[in-house]
mmCIF file of C-alpha atoms and ligand atoms in Angstrom:
data_model
loop_
_atom_site.group_PDB
_atom_site.id
_atom_site.type_symbol
_atom_site.label_atom_id
_atom_site.label_comp_id
_atom_site.label_asym_id
_atom_site.label_seq_id
_atom_site.Cartn_x
_atom_site.Cartn_y
_atom_site.Cartn_z
ATOM 1 C CA MET A 1 145.727 145.557 86.116
ATOM 2 C CA THR A 2 146.907 145.561 82.470
ATOM 3 C CA ALA A 3 144.692 143.929 79.863
ATOM 4 C CA PRO A 4 146.161 141.886 76.981
ATOM 5 C CA VAL A 5 145.372 143.687 73.745
ATOM 6 C CA TYR A 6 145.394 142.517 70.123
ATOM 7 C CA LEU A 7 145.563 145.548 67.809
ATOM 8 C CA ASP A 8 144.343 145.236 64.208
ATOM 9 C CA CYS A 9 145.414 148.257 62.206
ATOM 10 C CA ASP A 10 146.222 149.858 58.848
ATOM 11 C CA THR A 11 149.119 151.935 60.129
ATOM 12 C CA GLY A 12 148.488 155.235 59.069
ATOM 13 C CA ILE A 13 149.006 158.288 61.212
ATOM 14 C CA ASP A 14 146.199 157.924 63.734
ATOM 15 C CA ASP A 15 146.921 154.192 63.925
ATOM 16 C CA ALA A 16 150.477 155.147 64.935
ATOM 17 C CA LEU A 17 149.094 157.359 67.682
ATOM 18 C CA ALA A 18 146.828 154.534 68.851
ATOM 19 C CA LEU A 19 149.759 152.113 68.994
ATOM 20 C CA ALA A 20 151.955 154.574 70.880
ATOM 21 C CA TYR A 21 149.052 155.259 73.244
ATOM 22 C CA LEU A 22 148.535 151.550 73.979
ATOM 23 C CA LEU A 23 152.272 151.098 74.596
ATOM 24 C CA ALA A 24 152.132 154.067 76.971
ATOM 25 C CA SER A 25 148.946 153.081 78.807
ATOM 26 C CA PRO A 26 149.314 151.372 82.202
ATOM 27 C CA LEU A 27 146.007 149.630 81.442
ATOM 28 C CA ALA A 28 147.194 147.772 78.331
ATOM 29 C CA SER A 29 149.724 145.144 77.340
ATOM 30 C CA VAL A 30 149.977 144.863 73.549
ATOM 31 C CA VAL A 31 150.470 141.116 72.980
ATOM 32 C CA GLY A 32 150.115 141.129 69.207
ATOM 33 C CA ILE A 33 149.470 143.356 66.201
ATOM 34 C CA GLY A 34 147.900 142.438 62.874
ATOM 35 C CA THR A 35 147.813 144.690 59.833
ATOM 36 C CA VAL A 36 145.230 145.053 57.086
ATOM 37 C CA SER A 37 145.088 147.130 53.931
ATOM 38 C CA GLY A 38 143.280 150.420 54.314
ATOM 39 C CA ASN A 39 145.271 153.651 54.671
ATOM 40 C CA VAL A 40 148.168 151.719 53.128
ATOM 41 C CA SER A 41 148.661 148.082 52.158
ATOM 42 C CA ALA A 42 148.875 145.508 54.923
ATOM 43 C CA ALA A 43 152.568 145.037 54.105
ATOM 44 C CA VAL A 44 153.385 148.758 54.332
ATOM 45 C CA GLY A 45 151.292 148.987 57.488
ATOM 46 C CA ALA A 46 153.388 146.203 58.986
ATOM 47 C CA ARG A 47 156.610 148.026 58.051
ATOM 48 C CA ASN A 48 155.354 151.201 59.715
ATOM 49 C CA THR A 49 154.246 149.257 62.781
ATOM 50 C CA LEU A 50 157.607 147.476 63.146
ATOM 51 C CA ASP A 51 159.507 150.752 62.824
ATOM 52 C CA LEU A 52 157.354 152.546 65.380
ATOM 53 C CA LEU A 53 157.637 149.620 67.808
ATOM 54 C CA SER A 54 161.411 149.765 67.443
ATOM 55 C CA LEU A 55 161.498 153.516 68.060
ATOM 56 C CA ALA A 56 159.331 152.987 71.126
ATOM 57 C CA GLY A 57 161.608 150.305 72.550
ATOM 58 C CA ALA A 58 158.927 147.630 72.013
ATOM 59 C CA ALA A 59 160.440 145.680 69.116
ATOM 60 C CA SER A 60 159.554 142.368 70.778
ATOM 61 C CA VAL A 61 155.823 142.830 70.138
ATOM 62 C CA PRO A 62 154.928 140.388 67.320
ATOM 63 C CA VAL A 63 153.524 141.850 64.092
ATOM 64 C CA ALA A 64 151.578 139.741 61.582
ATOM 65 C CA VAL A 65 150.646 140.800 58.082
ATOM 66 C CA GLY A 66 146.947 140.334 57.409
ATOM 67 C CA ALA A 67 144.616 140.696 54.478
ATOM 68 C CA HIS A 68 145.822 142.661 51.464
ATOM 69 C CA ASP A 69 142.395 142.579 49.775
ATOM 70 C CA PRO A 70 138.866 142.881 51.230
ATOM 71 C CA LEU A 71 136.519 139.883 51.166
ATOM 72 C CA VAL A 72 134.971 141.209 47.953
ATOM 73 C CA GLY A 73 136.980 143.173 45.379
ATOM 74 C CA SER A 74 140.579 144.323 45.774
ATOM 75 C CA PHE A 75 142.674 146.876 47.695
ATOM 76 C CA GLY A 76 142.242 150.314 46.160
ATOM 77 C CA GLY A 77 145.708 151.715 46.864
ATOM 78 C CA GLY A 78 145.319 153.548 50.164
ATOM 79 C CA SER A 79 144.800 157.182 51.178
ATOM 80 C CA PRO A 80 148.080 159.047 50.490
ATOM 81 C CA TRP A 81 146.271 162.384 50.488
ATOM 82 C CA VAL A 82 145.439 161.773 54.171
ATOM 83 C CA HIS A 83 148.339 159.703 55.525
ATOM 84 C CA GLY A 84 151.115 160.255 52.966
ATOM 85 C CA GLU A 85 152.545 157.812 50.439
ATOM 86 C CA ASN A 86 154.374 155.926 53.195
ATOM 87 C CA GLY A 87 151.358 156.016 55.533
ATOM 88 C CA VAL A 88 153.047 158.001 58.331
ATOM 89 C CA GLY A 89 153.011 161.495 56.917
ATOM 90 C CA GLU A 90 156.237 161.014 54.923
ATOM 91 C CA VAL A 91 158.125 160.839 58.228
ATOM 92 C CA VAL A 92 161.121 158.515 57.790
ATOM 93 C CA LEU A 93 161.492 156.191 60.767
ATOM 94 C CA ALA A 94 164.670 154.211 61.342
ATOM 95 C CA PRO A 95 164.061 150.714 59.925
ATOM 96 C CA SER A 96 163.424 148.108 62.568
ATOM 97 C CA ALA A 97 165.706 145.073 62.730
ATOM 98 C CA ALA A 98 162.631 142.983 63.524
ATOM 99 C CA SER A 99 160.543 141.164 60.907
ATOM 100 C CA VAL A 100 156.913 140.172 60.707
ATOM 101 C CA VAL A 101 155.975 136.739 62.061
ATOM 102 C CA ALA A 102 154.991 133.864 59.771
ATOM 103 C CA GLU A 103 151.377 133.553 60.906
ATOM 104 C CA SER A 104 148.666 135.694 59.376
ATOM 105 C CA ALA A 105 146.892 138.357 61.401
ATOM 106 C CA ALA A 106 143.775 136.200 61.619
ATOM 107 C CA GLU A 107 145.839 133.211 62.806
ATOM 108 C CA MET A 108 147.533 135.443 65.410
ATOM 109 C CA LEU A 109 144.169 136.723 66.675
ATOM 110 C CA VAL A 110 142.811 133.181 67.065
ATOM 111 C CA ARG A 111 146.023 132.001 68.763
ATOM 112 C CA LEU A 112 145.993 134.918 71.221
ATOM 113 C CA ALA A 113 142.288 134.477 71.984
ATOM 114 C CA ARG A 114 143.023 130.856 72.938
ATOM 115 C CA LEU A 115 146.128 131.926 74.900
ATOM 116 C CA TYR A 116 144.230 134.554 76.906
ATOM 117 C CA PRO A 117 140.752 132.987 77.182
ATOM 118 C CA GLY A 118 138.204 135.520 78.413
ATOM 119 C CA SER A 119 140.703 138.384 78.762
ATOM 120 C CA LEU A 120 141.957 139.379 75.301
ATOM 121 C CA ARG A 121 140.719 142.802 74.212
ATOM 122 C CA VAL A 122 140.458 143.149 70.430
ATOM 123 C CA VAL A 123 140.981 146.686 69.147
ATOM 124 C CA ALA A 124 140.230 147.062 65.432
ATOM 125 C CA ILE A 125 141.174 150.377 63.871
ATOM 126 C CA GLY A 126 141.266 149.439 60.193
ATOM 127 C CA PRO A 127 138.997 147.521 57.828
ATOM 128 C CA LEU A 128 137.604 144.378 59.470
ATOM 129 C CA THR A 129 138.835 141.722 57.019
ATOM 130 C CA ASN A 130 141.162 140.028 59.540
ATOM 131 C CA LEU A 131 138.431 139.821 62.174
ATOM 132 C CA ALA A 132 136.052 138.261 59.657
ATOM 133 C CA GLU A 133 138.722 135.733 58.679
ATOM 134 C CA ALA A 134 139.417 134.969 62.353
ATOM 135 C CA LEU A 135 135.697 134.287 62.898
ATOM 136 C CA ARG A 136 135.834 131.834 59.969
ATOM 137 C CA LEU A 137 138.957 130.132 61.374
ATOM 138 C CA GLU A 138 137.534 129.916 64.896
ATOM 139 C CA PRO A 139 133.698 130.168 65.115
ATOM 140 C CA ALA A 140 134.026 130.132 68.929
ATOM 141 C CA LEU A 141 136.102 133.340 68.833
ATOM 142 C CA PRO A 142 133.278 135.482 70.310
ATOM 143 C CA SER A 143 133.240 133.277 73.431
ATOM 144 C CA LEU A 144 137.020 133.522 73.833
ATOM 145 C CA VAL A 145 137.614 137.290 73.771
ATOM 146 C CA GLU A 146 136.879 139.783 76.560
ATOM 147 C CA SER A 147 135.747 142.559 74.243
ATOM 148 C CA VAL A 148 135.814 143.908 70.692
ATOM 149 C CA THR A 149 136.192 147.619 70.053
ATOM 150 C CA VAL A 150 135.946 148.883 66.477
ATOM 151 C CA MET A 151 136.850 152.341 65.244
ATOM 152 C CA GLY A 152 134.403 152.656 62.396
ATOM 153 C CA GLY A 153 131.045 153.625 61.107
ATOM 154 C CA ALA A 154 128.766 156.601 61.534
ATOM 155 C CA ALA A 155 125.453 156.407 63.409
ATOM 156 C CA LEU A 156 123.905 159.883 63.254
ATOM 157 C CA ALA A 157 126.921 161.644 61.718
ATOM 158 C CA PRO A 158 127.790 161.781 58.010
ATOM 159 C CA GLY A 159 130.365 159.446 56.540
ATOM 160 C CA ASN A 160 133.894 160.470 55.537
ATOM 161 C CA ILE A 161 134.586 158.421 52.433
ATOM 162 C CA THR A 162 131.053 158.673 51.035
ATOM 163 C CA PRO A 163 128.155 160.762 52.329
ATOM 164 C CA VAL A 164 127.075 157.850 54.536
ATOM 165 C CA ALA A 165 130.054 155.474 54.880
ATOM 166 C CA GLU A 166 133.119 155.674 57.115
ATOM 167 C CA ALA A 167 136.437 154.491 55.628
ATOM 168 C CA ASN A 168 137.143 151.369 57.727
ATOM 169 C CA ILE A 169 133.684 149.981 57.052
ATOM 170 C CA TRP A 170 133.561 151.092 53.412
ATOM 171 C CA HIS A 171 136.845 149.355 52.577
ATOM 172 C CA ASP A 172 135.283 145.982 53.468
ATOM 173 C CA PRO A 173 131.528 146.126 54.102
ATOM 174 C CA GLU A 174 131.124 142.341 53.864
ATOM 175 C CA ALA A 175 133.692 141.828 56.621
ATOM 176 C CA ALA A 176 132.104 144.520 58.773
ATOM 177 C CA ALA A 177 128.686 142.914 58.319
ATOM 178 C CA LEU A 178 130.053 139.565 59.530
ATOM 179 C CA VAL A 179 131.746 141.191 62.537
ATOM 180 C CA LEU A 180 128.600 143.049 63.607
ATOM 181 C CA ALA A 181 126.461 139.939 63.096
ATOM 182 C CA ALA A 182 128.719 137.643 65.154
ATOM 183 C CA ASP A 183 127.723 136.436 68.622
ATOM 184 C CA TRP A 184 129.677 139.047 70.603
ATOM 185 C CA ASP A 185 129.058 142.513 72.006
ATOM 186 C CA VAL A 186 130.837 145.087 69.856
ATOM 187 C CA THR A 187 131.693 148.611 70.944
ATOM 188 C CA LEU A 188 131.563 150.838 67.887
ATOM 189 C CA VAL A 189 133.551 154.091 68.034
ATOM 190 C CA PRO A 190 132.043 155.975 65.090
ATOM 191 C CA LEU A 191 132.675 159.331 63.476
ATOM 192 C CA ASP A 192 129.929 160.743 65.717
ATOM 193 C CA VAL A 193 132.403 160.795 68.619
ATOM 194 C CA THR A 194 135.792 160.697 66.862
ATOM 195 C CA MET A 195 135.181 163.815 64.776
ATOM 196 C CA ALA A 196 134.279 165.642 68.002
ATOM 197 C CA SER A 197 137.580 164.594 69.659
ATOM 198 C CA VAL A 198 139.995 167.052 68.076
ATOM 199 C CA LEU A 199 143.744 167.439 68.634
ATOM 200 C CA GLU A 200 144.778 171.067 68.223
ATOM 201 C CA GLU A 201 148.032 172.647 67.040
ATOM 202 C CA HIS A 202 149.055 173.527 70.612
ATOM 203 C CA HIS A 203 148.813 169.822 71.502
ATOM 204 C CA ARG A 204 150.981 168.977 68.496
ATOM 205 C CA GLN A 205 153.581 171.567 69.515
ATOM 206 C CA VAL A 206 153.822 169.929 72.940
ATOM 207 C CA LEU A 207 154.579 166.607 71.247
ATOM 208 C CA LEU A 208 157.119 168.234 68.909
ATOM 209 C CA SER A 209 158.982 169.807 71.839
ATOM 210 C CA SER A 210 159.326 166.522 73.732
ATOM 211 C CA PRO A 211 162.819 165.284 74.626
ATOM 212 C CA SER A 212 161.597 161.828 73.569
ATOM 213 C CA ALA A 213 161.828 160.679 69.950
ATOM 214 C CA VAL A 214 158.415 158.993 69.925
ATOM 215 C CA PRO A 215 156.221 162.038 70.725
ATOM 216 C CA ARG A 216 158.359 164.098 68.333
ATOM 217 C CA ALA A 217 157.844 161.592 65.523
ATOM 218 C CA LEU A 218 154.095 161.564 66.184
ATOM 219 C CA GLY A 219 154.069 165.368 66.136
ATOM 220 C CA GLU A 220 155.804 165.334 62.756
ATOM 221 C CA MET A 221 153.298 162.800 61.388
ATOM 222 C CA LEU A 222 150.423 164.950 62.636
ATOM 223 C CA GLY A 223 151.749 167.884 60.609
ATOM 224 C CA TYR A 224 150.751 165.981 57.454
ATOM 225 C CA TYR A 225 147.434 164.847 58.967
ATOM 226 C CA PHE A 226 146.584 168.391 60.075
ATOM 227 C CA ARG A 227 147.009 169.693 56.523
ATOM 228 C CA PHE A 228 144.331 167.252 55.349
ATOM 229 C CA TYR A 229 141.961 168.010 58.210
ATOM 230 C CA GLU A 230 142.399 171.780 57.861
ATOM 231 C CA GLY A 231 140.256 171.386 54.761
ATOM 232 C CA ILE A 232 137.486 169.927 56.944
ATOM 233 C CA TYR A 233 137.729 171.879 60.212
ATOM 234 C CA GLY A 234 139.071 175.154 58.776
ATOM 235 C CA ARG A 235 142.076 175.189 61.128
ATOM 236 C CA PRO A 236 145.210 173.057 61.637
ATOM 237 C CA CYS A 237 143.945 170.196 63.830
ATOM 238 C CA SER A 238 142.702 166.633 63.377
ATOM 239 C CA ALA A 239 140.277 164.036 64.624
ATOM 240 C CA MET A 240 141.762 161.329 66.864
ATOM 241 C CA HIS A 241 139.840 158.336 65.516
ATOM 242 C CA ASP A 242 142.116 155.438 66.412
ATOM 243 C CA PRO A 243 143.688 156.508 69.709
ATOM 244 C CA LEU A 244 140.213 157.284 71.038
ATOM 245 C CA ALA A 245 139.033 153.779 70.178
ATOM 246 C CA ALA A 246 142.114 152.382 71.924
ATOM 247 C CA ALA A 247 141.521 154.468 75.057
ATOM 248 C CA LEU A 248 137.861 153.408 75.219
ATOM 249 C CA ALA A 249 138.839 149.753 74.711
ATOM 250 C CA VAL A 250 141.136 149.720 77.762
ATOM 251 C CA GLY A 251 138.725 151.720 79.921
ATOM 252 C CA ALA A 252 140.900 154.826 80.229
ATOM 253 C CA VAL A 253 138.152 157.043 78.815
ATOM 254 C CA GLN A 254 134.469 156.787 79.618
ATOM 255 C CA PRO A 255 131.549 157.390 77.254
ATOM 256 C CA ALA A 256 128.899 159.888 78.305
ATOM 257 C CA LEU A 257 126.340 158.438 75.897
ATOM 258 C CA ALA A 258 126.700 154.946 74.353
ATOM 259 C CA PRO A 259 123.377 153.263 73.616
ATOM 260 C CA VAL A 260 123.273 149.553 72.794
ATOM 261 C CA VAL A 261 121.395 149.247 69.530
ATOM 262 C CA ARG A 262 120.823 146.953 66.605
ATOM 263 C CA ALA A 263 123.305 147.631 63.811
ATOM 264 C CA ALA A 264 123.944 146.245 60.355
ATOM 265 C CA VAL A 265 126.090 147.165 57.357
ATOM 266 C CA ASP A 266 124.827 147.987 53.891
ATOM 267 C CA THR A 267 126.645 145.561 51.543
ATOM 268 C CA SER A 268 124.667 146.601 48.479
ATOM 269 C CA ASP A 269 126.327 148.179 45.471
ATOM 270 C CA GLY A 270 124.185 151.267 45.779
ATOM 271 C CA PRO A 271 124.888 154.722 47.252
ATOM 272 C CA GLY A 272 124.539 153.317 50.761
ATOM 273 C CA ARG A 273 127.360 150.751 50.422
ATOM 274 C CA GLY A 274 129.469 150.647 53.583
ATOM 275 C CA GLN A 275 126.942 152.509 55.723
ATOM 276 C CA THR A 276 126.533 151.319 59.310
ATOM 277 C CA VAL A 277 122.771 151.220 59.650
ATOM 278 C CA CYS A 278 122.337 151.782 63.392
ATOM 279 C CA ASP A 279 118.769 151.775 64.767
ATOM 280 C CA MET A 280 118.873 155.061 66.679
ATOM 281 C CA ARG A 281 115.087 155.494 66.926
ATOM 282 C CA GLY A 282 115.376 155.355 70.729
ATOM 283 C CA LEU A 283 116.920 158.822 70.533
ATOM 284 C CA TYR A 284 113.729 160.601 71.627
ATOM 285 C CA ALA A 285 113.102 158.296 74.596
ATOM 286 C CA GLY A 286 116.632 158.229 76.014
ATOM 287 C CA TYR A 287 117.563 155.002 74.208
ATOM 288 C CA PRO A 288 115.570 152.452 76.215
ATOM 289 C CA PRO A 289 116.956 148.888 76.178
ATOM 290 C CA VAL A 290 116.297 146.949 72.959
ATOM 291 C CA SER A 291 116.049 143.150 73.094
ATOM 292 C CA GLY A 292 118.686 141.425 70.969
ATOM 293 C CA ALA A 293 120.749 144.600 70.533
ATOM 294 C CA ARG A 294 124.516 143.876 70.747
ATOM 295 C CA CYS A 295 126.227 146.997 69.349
ATOM 296 C CA ARG A 296 127.260 149.709 71.835
ATOM 297 C CA VAL A 297 127.592 152.934 69.829
ATOM 298 C CA VAL A 298 129.740 155.564 71.568
ATOM 299 C CA LEU A 299 128.209 158.944 70.781
ATOM 300 C CA SER A 300 129.939 161.242 73.299
ATOM 301 C CA LEU A 301 132.574 161.296 76.054
ATOM 302 C CA GLU A 302 132.592 162.311 79.692
ATOM 303 C CA GLU A 303 135.707 164.465 79.162
ATOM 304 C CA ASP A 304 137.860 165.938 76.388
ATOM 305 C CA PHE A 305 140.203 163.244 75.077
ATOM 306 C CA ALA A 306 143.130 165.266 73.708
ATOM 307 C CA PRO A 307 144.714 166.243 77.072
ATOM 308 C CA HIS A 308 144.573 162.626 78.246
ATOM 309 C CA LEU A 309 146.216 161.451 75.030
ATOM 310 C CA VAL A 310 149.096 163.915 75.266
ATOM 311 C CA GLU A 311 149.606 163.370 79.001
ATOM 312 C CA THR A 312 149.676 159.590 78.594
ATOM 313 C CA LEU A 313 152.188 159.740 75.729
ATOM 314 C CA LEU A 314 154.547 162.177 77.461
ATOM 315 C CA GLY A 315 154.185 160.505 80.849
ATOM 316 C CA HIS A 316 155.383 157.216 79.427
ATOM 317 C CA PHE A 317 157.921 158.165 76.787
ATOM 318 C CA GLU A 318 159.564 160.909 78.863
ATOM 319 C CA ARG A 319 159.885 158.796 81.988
ATOM 320 C CA PRO A 320 163.460 158.353 83.231
ATOM 321 C CA VAL A 321 164.717 154.944 82.176
ATOM 322 C CA ALA A 322 166.734 153.074 84.815
ATOM 323 C CA GLU A 323 170.313 153.000 83.632
ATOM 324 C CA PRO A 324 172.691 150.138 84.385
ATOM 325 C CA ALA A 325 174.645 150.615 87.616
ATOM 326 C CA GLY A 326 177.475 153.068 87.252
ATOM 327 C CA SER A 327 175.781 155.596 84.973
ATOM 328 C CA LEU A 328 175.025 159.077 86.316
ATOM 329 C CA VAL A 329 172.127 160.331 84.149
ATOM 330 C CA ALA A 330 168.818 158.633 83.279
ATOM 331 C CA GLU A 331 167.772 159.596 79.742
ATOM 332 C CA PRO A 332 164.126 159.652 78.607
ATOM 333 C CA VAL A 333 163.388 157.186 75.761
HETATM 334 O O1 LIG B 401 137.726 156.821 59.123
HETATM 335 C C1 LIG B 401 138.851 156.886 59.956
HETATM 336 C C2 LIG B 401 139.533 155.550 60.013
HETATM 337 O O2 LIG B 401 139.989 155.194 58.701
HETATM 338 C C3 LIG B 401 140.803 155.567 60.891
HETATM 339 O O3 LIG B 401 141.001 154.291 61.428
HETATM 340 C C4 LIG B 401 141.887 155.894 59.905
HETATM 341 O O4 LIG B 401 143.166 155.413 60.326
HETATM 342 C C5 LIG B 401 141.422 155.110 58.700
HETATM 343 O O5 LIG B 401 141.819 153.759 58.881
HETATM 344 CA CA1 LIG B 402 143.152 153.155 61.039
#
């Protein structure tokens, strides 16, 4: 049974892997994509998303440009030292013939939530500005969606953009605070689990040697990403932040430990700005239930994620594609 998915992203390199993963997953049907400024501007993220969709043979998936600036302040220019100037590791994708749709990302999210009442899965892998705007447009949004999964935050782990803040939350703390305070259950996929889900060079070589253009393009993008993360891990590899959030959102990967806790976001202008303040004091008692807690914080997984990611990508993009009658050879896409 495939679930309708709305993906909100700042297409960067791991966003690209998350999108390719969702297109490849038999559990997901991507019904709409919204972009937001983060790794790159919302407009550049939309360009990257359109081009990857086209390469993947999914150009019909609608893409809406979302918020350029956060709720407070303005877009800071992106993270070229992590994702490249173009956001996808300086890999040049063939330009898609498709264009973005006229509606905003927030308008798309509200429209899709009404179109798929009770079944739309929201996967947010960038700053949360569009989700906050969608909550303003449609206050009943929490009652319309099936689930909300957010790649962001850090519960017990350190931050990555400041000592305590993770990038997606730090880029728009006010939006993140509104999303965590809304009347829905949020699954948070924080650095605690994403930094422990590492893709190694041998995984990347498998992607690079694929007969399909999509895994090869992802492998090329990861070359740039690995150079950044080598400075953190001490070897060529990378975290898999966004594809892990996507896999958890569609139920393809199961958490081993994911307590439901109270969580808030520091929106001060002090050193804690952008921190996800998760009440993890149940740690020593096995995280007993907490009344009023709505935030499920994924801390660890049942199994290693990287093999599943690679197998899912290759299984889909290397599948023989039925050729029109009369042709002799089925070519992988
Ligand atoms: O902190 C990691 C997150 O920030 C990922 O979603 C990455 O793509 C960036 O958006
Ligand atoms: Ca992202």
